[in-house]
Coordinates of C-alpha atoms and ligand atoms in Angstrom, one line a residue:
X928 CA -32.5 72.9 136.1
X929 CA -34.2 73.6 139.4
X930 CA -32.5 75.9 141.8
X931 CA -32.2 73.2 144.4
X932 CA -30.3 71.0 142.0
X933 CA -27.8 73.9 141.3
X934 CA -27.3 74.4 145.0
X935 CA -26.6 70.7 145.3
X936 CA -24.0 70.8 142.6
X937 CA -22.2 73.8 144.1
X938 CA -22.5 72.1 147.4
X939 CA -20.2 69.3 146.3
X940 CA -17.0 71.0 145.4
X941 CA -15.6 74.2 146.9
X942 CA -12.6 76.1 145.7
X943 CA -10.2 77.2 148.4
X944 CA -7.5 79.9 147.9
X945 CA -5.6 79.9 144.7
X946 CA -2.7 78.1 146.4
X947 CA -2.6 74.5 147.5
X948 CA -0.2 72.8 149.8
X949 CA 0.8 69.4 148.7
X950 CA 2.3 67.2 151.5
X951 CA 4.6 64.2 151.2
X952 CA 6.3 62.2 153.9
X953 CA 10.1 62.0 153.3
X954 CA 11.2 58.5 154.0
X955 CA 14.7 57.1 154.8
X956 CA 15.0 58.9 158.2
X957 CA 12.6 57.1 160.5
X958 CA 12.0 53.4 161.2
X959 CA 8.2 54.0 161.2
X960 CA 8.4 54.7 157.5
X961 CA 9.8 51.3 156.8
X962 CA 7.4 48.5 155.8
X963 CA 9.3 46.1 158.1
X964 CA 8.5 48.1 161.3
X965 CA 5.5 46.6 163.2
X966 CA 3.5 49.5 164.7
X967 CA 2.0 47.3 167.4
X968 CA 5.3 46.2 168.7
X969 CA 7.2 49.5 168.2
X970 CA 8.3 51.2 171.4
X971 CA 9.3 54.7 170.4
X972 CA 11.3 55.4 173.7
X973 CA 13.4 52.3 173.2
X974 CA 14.2 53.2 169.6
X975 CA 15.4 56.9 169.8
X976 CA 11.9 57.9 168.4
X977 CA 12.7 55.7 165.4
X978 CA 15.5 58.0 164.1
X979 CA 17.7 55.8 161.9
X980 CA 21.5 55.8 162.6
X981 CA 23.0 57.0 159.4
X982 CA 25.0 59.7 157.7
X983 CA 23.4 62.5 155.7
X984 CA 24.5 64.0 152.4
X985 CA 27.6 66.2 152.7
X986 CA 28.5 65.1 156.2
X987 CA 31.8 63.5 155.0
X988 CA 33.1 67.0 154.2
X989 CA 32.1 68.7 157.4
X990 CA 34.3 68.5 160.5
X991 CA 31.8 70.6 162.5
X992 CA 29.3 67.7 162.5
X993 CA 31.8 65.2 164.1
X994 CA 30.9 64.6 167.7
X995 CA 27.3 65.7 167.2
X996 CA 24.6 63.3 168.2
X997 CA 22.3 61.7 165.7
X998 CA 19.5 64.1 166.7
X999 CA 21.8 67.1 166.3
X1000 CA 22.9 66.0 162.9
X1001 CA 19.3 65.3 161.9
X1002 CA 18.4 68.8 162.8
X1003 CA 21.2 70.1 160.6
X1004 CA 19.9 67.8 157.8
X1005 CA 16.5 69.4 158.0
X1006 CA 18.1 72.9 157.8
X1007 CA 20.0 71.6 154.7
X1008 CA 16.9 70.3 153.1
X1009 CA 15.2 73.6 153.5
X1010 CA 18.2 75.6 152.3
X1011 CA 18.5 73.5 149.1
X1012 CA 14.8 73.4 148.4
X1013 CA 13.0 75.8 145.9
X1014 CA 11.2 78.8 147.5
X1015 CA 7.8 77.0 147.5
X1016 CA 9.0 74.0 149.4
X1017 CA 9.4 73.7 153.2
X1018 CA 10.5 70.8 155.3
X1019 CA 9.3 70.4 158.9
X1020 CA 9.3 67.6 161.5
X1021 CA 6.0 67.0 163.2
X1022 CA 6.0 64.9 166.4
X1023 CA 2.5 63.5 166.6
X1024 CA 1.7 62.3 170.1
X1025 CA -1.4 60.2 170.9
X1026 CA -2.9 61.0 174.3
X1027 CA -2.3 58.5 177.1
X1028 CA -4.9 56.0 178.3
X1029 CA -8.2 57.7 179.0
X1030 CA -11.3 56.5 181.0
X1031 CA -13.1 55.9 177.6
X1032 CA -10.2 53.6 176.6
X1033 CA -10.5 51.7 179.8
X1034 CA -14.3 51.4 179.5
X1035 CA -14.0 50.2 175.9
X1036 CA -11.7 47.4 177.1
X1037 CA -14.0 46.6 180.0
X1038 CA -17.2 46.3 178.0
X1039 CA -15.7 45.0 174.7
X1040 CA -15.8 47.0 171.5
X1041 CA -19.2 45.9 170.2
X1042 CA -21.1 46.7 173.4
X1043 CA -19.1 49.9 173.8
X1044 CA -20.0 51.1 170.3
X1045 CA -23.6 50.0 170.4
X1046 CA -24.5 51.3 173.8
X1047 CA -22.0 52.4 176.5
X1048 CA -20.1 54.9 174.3
X1049 CA -23.4 56.8 173.8
X1050 CA -23.7 57.5 177.5
X1051 CA -21.7 60.0 179.6
X1052 CA -20.5 57.2 181.9
X1053 CA -21.7 54.3 184.0
X1054 CA -22.1 55.9 187.4
X1055 CA -18.7 54.9 188.5
X1056 CA -16.6 56.5 185.8
X1057 CA -17.3 59.3 183.4
X1058 CA -16.0 59.2 179.8
X1059 CA -17.6 62.2 178.2
X1060 CA -14.6 64.2 177.2
X1061 CA -12.6 61.6 179.2
X1062 CA -9.7 62.5 181.4
X1063 CA -6.5 60.4 181.6
X1064 CA -6.5 57.3 183.9
X1065 CA -3.5 57.0 186.2
X1066 CA -2.0 54.7 183.6
X1067 CA -2.4 57.4 181.0
X1068 CA -0.6 59.9 183.2
X1069 CA 2.2 57.4 183.6
X1070 CA 2.5 57.2 179.8
X1071 CA 2.7 61.0 179.4
X1072 CA 5.4 61.0 182.2
X1073 CA 7.3 58.3 180.2
X1074 CA 7.2 60.7 177.2
X1075 CA 8.4 63.5 179.5
X1076 CA 11.3 61.4 180.8
X1077 CA 12.2 60.4 177.3
X1078 CA 12.3 64.0 176.1
X1079 CA 14.5 64.9 179.1
X1080 CA 16.9 62.0 178.3
X1081 CA 17.2 63.2 174.7
X1082 CA 17.7 66.8 175.8
X1083 CA 20.4 65.7 178.2
X1084 CA 22.2 63.0 176.2
X1085 CA 21.7 64.1 172.6
X1086 CA 20.9 67.9 172.8
X1087 CA 17.8 67.3 170.7
X1088 CA 16.2 70.4 169.3
X1089 CA 13.0 70.7 171.3
X1090 CA 9.8 71.8 169.6
X1091 CA 9.6 75.3 168.3
X1092 CA 5.8 75.2 168.5
X1093 CA 3.1 73.1 170.2
X1094 CA -0.4 72.4 169.1
X1095 CA -3.0 70.3 170.8
X1096 CA -6.5 69.0 170.4
X1097 CA -9.0 70.7 172.8
X1098 CA -10.1 67.4 174.4
X1099 CA -9.2 67.1 178.0
X1100 CA -7.1 63.9 177.6
X1101 CA -4.8 65.7 175.1
X1102 CA -4.5 68.9 177.2
X1103 CA -3.4 66.7 180.1
X1104 CA -1.0 64.6 177.9
X1105 CA 0.7 67.7 176.4
X1106 CA 1.0 69.1 179.9
X1107 CA 2.4 66.1 181.6
X1108 CA 4.8 65.5 178.7
X1109 CA 6.3 69.0 178.4
X1110 CA 5.5 71.0 181.5
X1111 CA 8.5 71.1 183.8
X1112 CA 11.1 69.8 181.3
X1113 CA 14.6 71.2 181.9
X1114 CA 14.7 72.8 178.4
X1115 CA 17.9 74.0 176.8
X1116 CA 18.3 77.8 177.1
X1117 CA 17.5 78.7 173.5
X1118 CA 14.3 76.6 173.4
X1119 CA 10.9 77.9 172.5
X1120 CA 8.6 78.3 175.5
X1121 CA 6.1 75.5 176.1
X1122 CA 2.9 77.4 175.4
X1123 CA 0.6 75.3 173.2
X1124 CA -2.1 76.5 170.9
X1125 CA -5.4 74.7 171.2
X1126 CA -7.0 73.9 167.9
X1127 CA -10.5 72.8 167.4
X1128 CA -9.7 70.7 164.3
X1129 CA -7.1 68.5 166.0
X1130 CA -9.9 66.8 168.0
X1131 CA -10.7 63.1 167.5
X1132 CA -12.8 61.9 164.6
X1133 CA -16.3 62.9 165.5
X1134 CA -18.6 60.0 166.1
X1135 CA -21.8 59.8 168.2
X1136 CA -19.6 58.7 171.2
X1137 CA -19.7 61.2 174.0
X1138 CA -15.9 60.9 174.3
X1139 CA -15.7 62.8 171.0
X1140 CA -17.5 65.8 172.4
X1141 CA -15.5 68.6 174.0
X1142 CA -16.0 70.7 177.1
X1143 CA -16.8 74.4 176.9
X1144 CA -14.1 77.0 176.4
X1145 CA -14.4 78.4 179.9
X1146 CA -13.6 74.9 181.3
X1147 CA -10.6 74.5 179.0
X1148 CA -9.3 78.0 179.8
X1149 CA -9.6 77.1 183.5
X1150 CA -7.7 73.9 183.1
X1151 CA -4.8 75.4 181.2
X1152 CA -5.0 79.1 181.8
X1153 CA -1.7 80.1 180.2
X1154 CA -2.2 78.3 176.9
X1155 CA -3.4 80.0 173.7
X1156 CA -6.9 79.1 172.5
X1157 CA -7.0 79.7 168.8
X1158 CA -8.9 82.7 167.4
X1159 CA -12.5 81.8 166.6
X1160 CA -12.8 78.9 169.0
X1161 CA -16.4 78.8 170.2
X1162 CA -17.6 78.6 173.9
X1163 CA -19.6 75.5 173.2
X1164 CA -18.9 72.5 171.0
X1165 CA -20.7 73.2 167.7
X1166 CA -19.5 70.1 165.9
X1167 CA -20.6 67.1 168.1
X1168 CA -24.3 66.4 167.9
X1169 CA -24.7 62.8 169.0
X1170 CA -26.6 62.0 165.8
X1171 CA -24.3 62.2 162.9
X1172 CA -20.6 61.4 162.7
X1173 CA -17.8 62.2 160.3
X1174 CA -17.0 59.7 157.6
X1175 CA -13.3 59.0 157.1
X1176 CA -13.5 61.0 153.9
X1177 CA -14.9 64.0 155.8
X1178 CA -12.3 63.6 158.4
X1179 CA -9.5 63.6 155.8
X1180 CA -10.9 67.0 154.5
X1181 CA -10.6 68.3 158.1
X1182 CA -7.1 66.8 158.5
X1183 CA -5.9 68.6 155.3
X1184 CA -7.5 71.8 156.6
X1185 CA -5.8 71.7 160.0
X1186 CA -2.4 70.8 158.5
X1187 CA -2.8 73.8 156.2
X1188 CA -3.7 76.0 159.2
X1189 CA -0.7 74.9 161.2
X1190 CA 1.7 75.4 158.3
X1191 CA 0.3 78.9 157.7
X1192 CA 0.6 79.7 161.4
X1193 CA 4.2 78.5 161.5
X1194 CA 5.0 80.9 158.7
X1195 CA 7.1 80.8 155.6
X1196 CA 10.5 81.5 157.1
X1197 CA 12.4 78.3 156.3
X1198 CA 14.8 78.7 159.2
X1199 CA 12.1 78.8 161.8
X1200 CA 9.7 76.4 163.4
X1201 CA 11.3 73.2 162.0
X1202 CA 10.3 71.0 164.9
X1203 CA 6.6 71.0 165.9
X1204 CA 4.7 69.0 168.5
X1205 CA 1.1 68.0 167.9
X1206 CA -0.9 66.2 170.6
X1207 CA -4.0 64.5 169.2
X1208 CA -5.8 61.1 168.9
X1209 CA -5.4 57.8 167.2
X1210 CA -8.1 58.3 164.6
X1211 CA -7.1 61.9 163.9
X1212 CA -3.4 61.2 163.8
X1213 CA -4.1 58.3 161.4
X1214 CA -6.1 60.6 159.2
X1215 CA -3.4 63.2 159.2
X1216 CA -0.7 60.6 158.4
X1217 CA -2.8 59.5 155.4
X1218 CA -3.1 63.1 154.1
X1219 CA 0.7 63.4 154.5
X1220 CA 1.2 60.3 152.4
X1221 CA 2.7 58.4 155.4
X1222 CA 2.1 54.7 155.5
X1223 CA -0.5 53.6 158.0
X1224 CA 1.0 53.4 161.5
X1225 CA -1.4 53.1 164.4
X1226 CA -0.1 54.5 167.7
X1227 CA -0.6 52.8 171.0
X1228 CA -1.9 55.2 173.7
X1229 CA 0.8 57.6 174.8
X1230 CA 3.0 56.9 171.7
X1231 CA 4.7 59.5 169.6
X1232 CA 5.7 59.4 165.9
X1233 CA 7.9 61.9 164.2
X1234 CA 7.3 62.6 160.5
X1235 CA 9.6 64.5 158.2
X1236 CA 7.1 66.5 156.0
X1237 CA 7.8 68.1 152.7
X1238 CA 5.2 70.8 152.0
X1239 CA 5.1 72.2 148.5
X1240 CA 2.9 75.2 147.9
X1241 CA 1.5 75.1 144.4
X1242 CA -0.2 78.1 142.7
X1243 CA -3.1 76.1 141.6
X1244 CA -6.7 75.6 142.6
X1245 CA -7.6 72.1 143.7
X1246 CA -11.2 71.3 144.4
X1247 CA -12.1 70.0 147.8
X1248 CA -14.9 67.6 147.8
X1249 CA -17.5 68.1 150.6
X1250 CA -18.7 64.9 152.4
X1251 CA -21.8 64.8 154.5
X1252 CA -21.8 63.1 157.8
X1253 CA -23.7 59.9 158.4
X1254 CA -25.9 58.5 161.1
X1255 CA -25.3 55.2 162.8
X1256 CA -27.8 53.1 164.8
X1257 CA -27.2 52.1 168.4
X1258 CA -29.2 50.4 171.1
X1259 CA -31.0 51.7 174.1
X1260 CA -29.7 48.9 176.4
X1261 CA -26.6 46.8 176.2
X1262 CA -26.8 44.9 172.9
X1263 CA -28.1 41.3 172.7
X1264 CA -25.0 39.8 171.1
X1265 CA -21.4 40.9 170.8
X1266 CA -20.8 41.1 167.1
X1267 CA -19.3 43.8 164.9
X1268 CA -22.5 45.6 164.1
X1269 CA -25.2 46.5 166.6
X1270 CA -27.7 43.7 167.3
X1271 CA -30.1 45.1 169.9
X1272 CA -32.4 43.1 172.1
X1273 CA -35.8 42.7 170.4
X1274 CA -37.5 44.6 173.2
X1275 CA -35.2 47.6 172.6
X1276 CA -34.8 48.2 168.9
X1277 CA -32.0 50.3 167.4
X1278 CA -32.4 54.1 167.3
X1279 CA -30.3 56.9 165.9
X1280 CA -31.2 59.6 168.5
X1281 CA -28.9 60.4 171.4
X1282 CA -29.1 58.6 174.8
X1283 CA -27.9 61.7 176.6
X1284 CA -29.1 65.3 176.7
X1285 CA -27.2 67.1 173.9
X1286 CA -28.9 70.4 174.6
X1287 CA -27.6 70.9 178.1
X1288 CA -25.4 73.6 176.6
X1289 CA -26.4 75.7 173.6
X1290 CA -26.2 75.5 170.7
X1291 CA -26.9 72.1 169.1
X1292 CA -26.1 71.8 165.5
X1293 CA -28.0 69.0 163.9
X1294 CA -27.1 69.6 160.2
X1295 CA -24.1 67.8 158.8
X1296 CA -21.0 70.0 159.0
X1297 CA -18.4 70.3 156.4
X1298 CA -14.9 71.8 156.9
X1299 CA -14.6 73.8 153.8
X1300 CA -16.5 76.4 151.8
X1301 CA -19.5 74.2 151.2
Ligands
NAG712 C1 1.7 66.1 145.2 O1 2.9 65.4 145.2 C2 2.9 64.1 144.8 C3 4.2 63.4 145.1 O2 5.3 64.3 144.7 C4 2.5 64.0 143.3 O3 2.4 62.7 142.9 C5 1.1 64.7 143.2 O4 0.8 64.8 141.8 C6 1.2 66.1 143.7 N1 -0.2 66.7 143.7 C7 -0.5 67.8 143.1 C8 -1.9 68.3 143.3 O5 0.4 68.5 142.5
NAG713 C1 2.7 42.9 164.5 O1 2.8 42.6 165.9 C2 1.6 42.0 166.4 C3 1.8 41.8 167.9 O2 2.9 41.1 168.2 C4 1.2 40.8 165.7 O3 0.0 40.3 166.2 C5 1.0 41.1 164.2 O4 0.8 39.9 163.4 C6 2.3 41.8 163.6 N1 2.0 42.2 162.3 C7 2.8 41.9 161.3 C8 2.4 42.5 159.9 O5 3.8 41.2 161.4
NAG714 C1 22.6 53.9 167.0 O1 23.8 54.4 167.5 C2 23.9 54.5 168.9 C3 25.1 55.2 169.3 O2 26.2 54.9 168.5 C4 23.8 53.1 169.5 O3 23.8 53.1 170.9 C5 22.5 52.5 169.0 O4 22.4 51.2 169.5 C6 22.3 52.6 167.5 N1 21.0 52.1 167.2 C7 20.7 51.4 166.2 C8 19.3 51.1 165.9 O5 21.6 50.9 165.4
NAG715 C1 -17.9 51.3 185.0 O1 -16.9 51.0 184.1 C2 -15.6 50.7 184.7 C3 -14.6 50.5 183.6 O2 -14.4 51.6 182.8 C4 -15.7 49.6 185.6 O3 -14.5 49.4 186.3 C5 -16.8 49.8 186.6 O4 -17.0 48.6 187.4 C6 -18.1 50.1 185.9 N1 -19.2 50.4 186.9 C7 -20.3 49.8 187.0 C8 -21.3 50.3 188.0 O5 -20.6 48.9 186.2
NAG716 C1 0.1 69.7 184.6 O1 1.2 69.0 185.1 C2 1.6 69.3 186.4 C3 2.8 68.5 186.7 O2 3.8 68.9 185.8 C4 0.5 69.0 187.4 O3 0.8 69.3 188.7 C5 -0.8 69.6 186.9 O4 -1.9 69.2 187.7 C6 -1.1 69.3 185.5 N1 -2.3 70.0 185.0 C7 -3.1 69.4 184.2 C8 -4.3 70.2 183.7 O5 -2.9 68.3 183.7
NAG717 C1 -18.7 74.9 181.3 O1 -18.6 73.6 181.7 C2 -18.4 73.5 183.1 C3 -18.1 72.1 183.5 O2 -18.9 71.2 182.7 C4 -19.7 74.0 183.8 O3 -19.5 73.9 185.2 C5 -19.8 75.5 183.4 O4 -21.0 76.0 183.9 C6 -19.9 75.6 181.9 N1 -19.8 77.1 181.6 C7 -20.6 77.7 180.7 C8 -20.4 79.1 180.4 O5 -21.6 77.1 180.2

């Protein structure tokens, strides 16, 4: 066997630590878990975040719980689940929030998806608006303020337990969304401080679209100076290259990795960090939901979905498969026709090289990246 072939084989599967966290979504608590709930029509702030009105095991015997709100009783239920679970099992509730409407969302609507994918999304903007690392539109800020008002209502009316920890994608639209949602809330006295941790791997699925590239760390730090930027975060975006994009399999590997990172950072104390806020993107939240065994549930811009997660740490080695990224062709001018795949005008044939300068900030990584030990 030639050496290169051996390298290729070892390149396929990597063995992480000897422990493996197996995630499942616990159903029966939220409407979003029910097959009968239509994601497109579901309005989280009209449905108490989807929390189902019900009693929980053991409540009949407890006088203490009488008079508590559904959210207070649910929090007690999560404590009970943790208390009764074996040592290697934790339960946590993650509130996954999709960012509000961004300038890239508005442009995709304006140009239509085929022309957007085939041409416009590969540019930084159109001269009027910019969508590279897009900011929120005024409508997007309104959506985040709706989330803000809804949290405040639940704090005031149901004494909801507010998040113990906050994580966010490093993309501008998520930083803004988390900020407008939680900054300035009148938190109950015992609440955790709103001081999010910015995590590289919570970013959107990485395609050749410029809206999937992030700004440099100095810019991010300037925008949200008091927030924590995770250890190891690089000044420049080393993942987006404008040529290759993650496949959904590759993204799922990243989703598993970032969920593991968050669980490890939240610690093993089963009385702490039970409610967690994560601000991310439609594609990335969809990928994390699938890793969590949640049914598919697409979020509208600005929407939030709570998920009751069971995390079981197994002392076993599970191989992670490494998936290479793929290239996709696009046009050098608006496409000739609006169909699902790119049909470029005959005078401007399809290419796979970027339309924008990728090397404006060092370094540019052109090799496919894989989020494990490969
Ligand atoms: C993870 O949990 C699910 C559901 O309980 C189970 O079907 C699956 O086999 C588990 N995976 C591992 C690697 O143990
Ligand atoms: C969900 O709602 C949308 C919008 O009203 C509708 O187009 C779609 O058919 C519904 N889906 C299902 C599965 O009922
Ligand atoms: C749940 O209970 C509250 C308070 O009793 C009530 O206002 C609300 O309409 C109920 N929601 C559902 C979906 O039954
Ligand atoms: C740029 O795109 C926006 C929509 O995102 C649109 O309103 C505007 O008219 C476009 N500008 C030009 C010069 O076409
Ligand atoms: C954060 O939100 C406050 C309002 O609560 C606003 O004044 C500020 O400009 C926002 N900053 C960012 C980066 O969104
Ligand atoms: C970071 O990005 C900002 C805005 O794009 C730019 O002005 C600044 O020069 C960049 N900083 C570094 C260190 O490259």
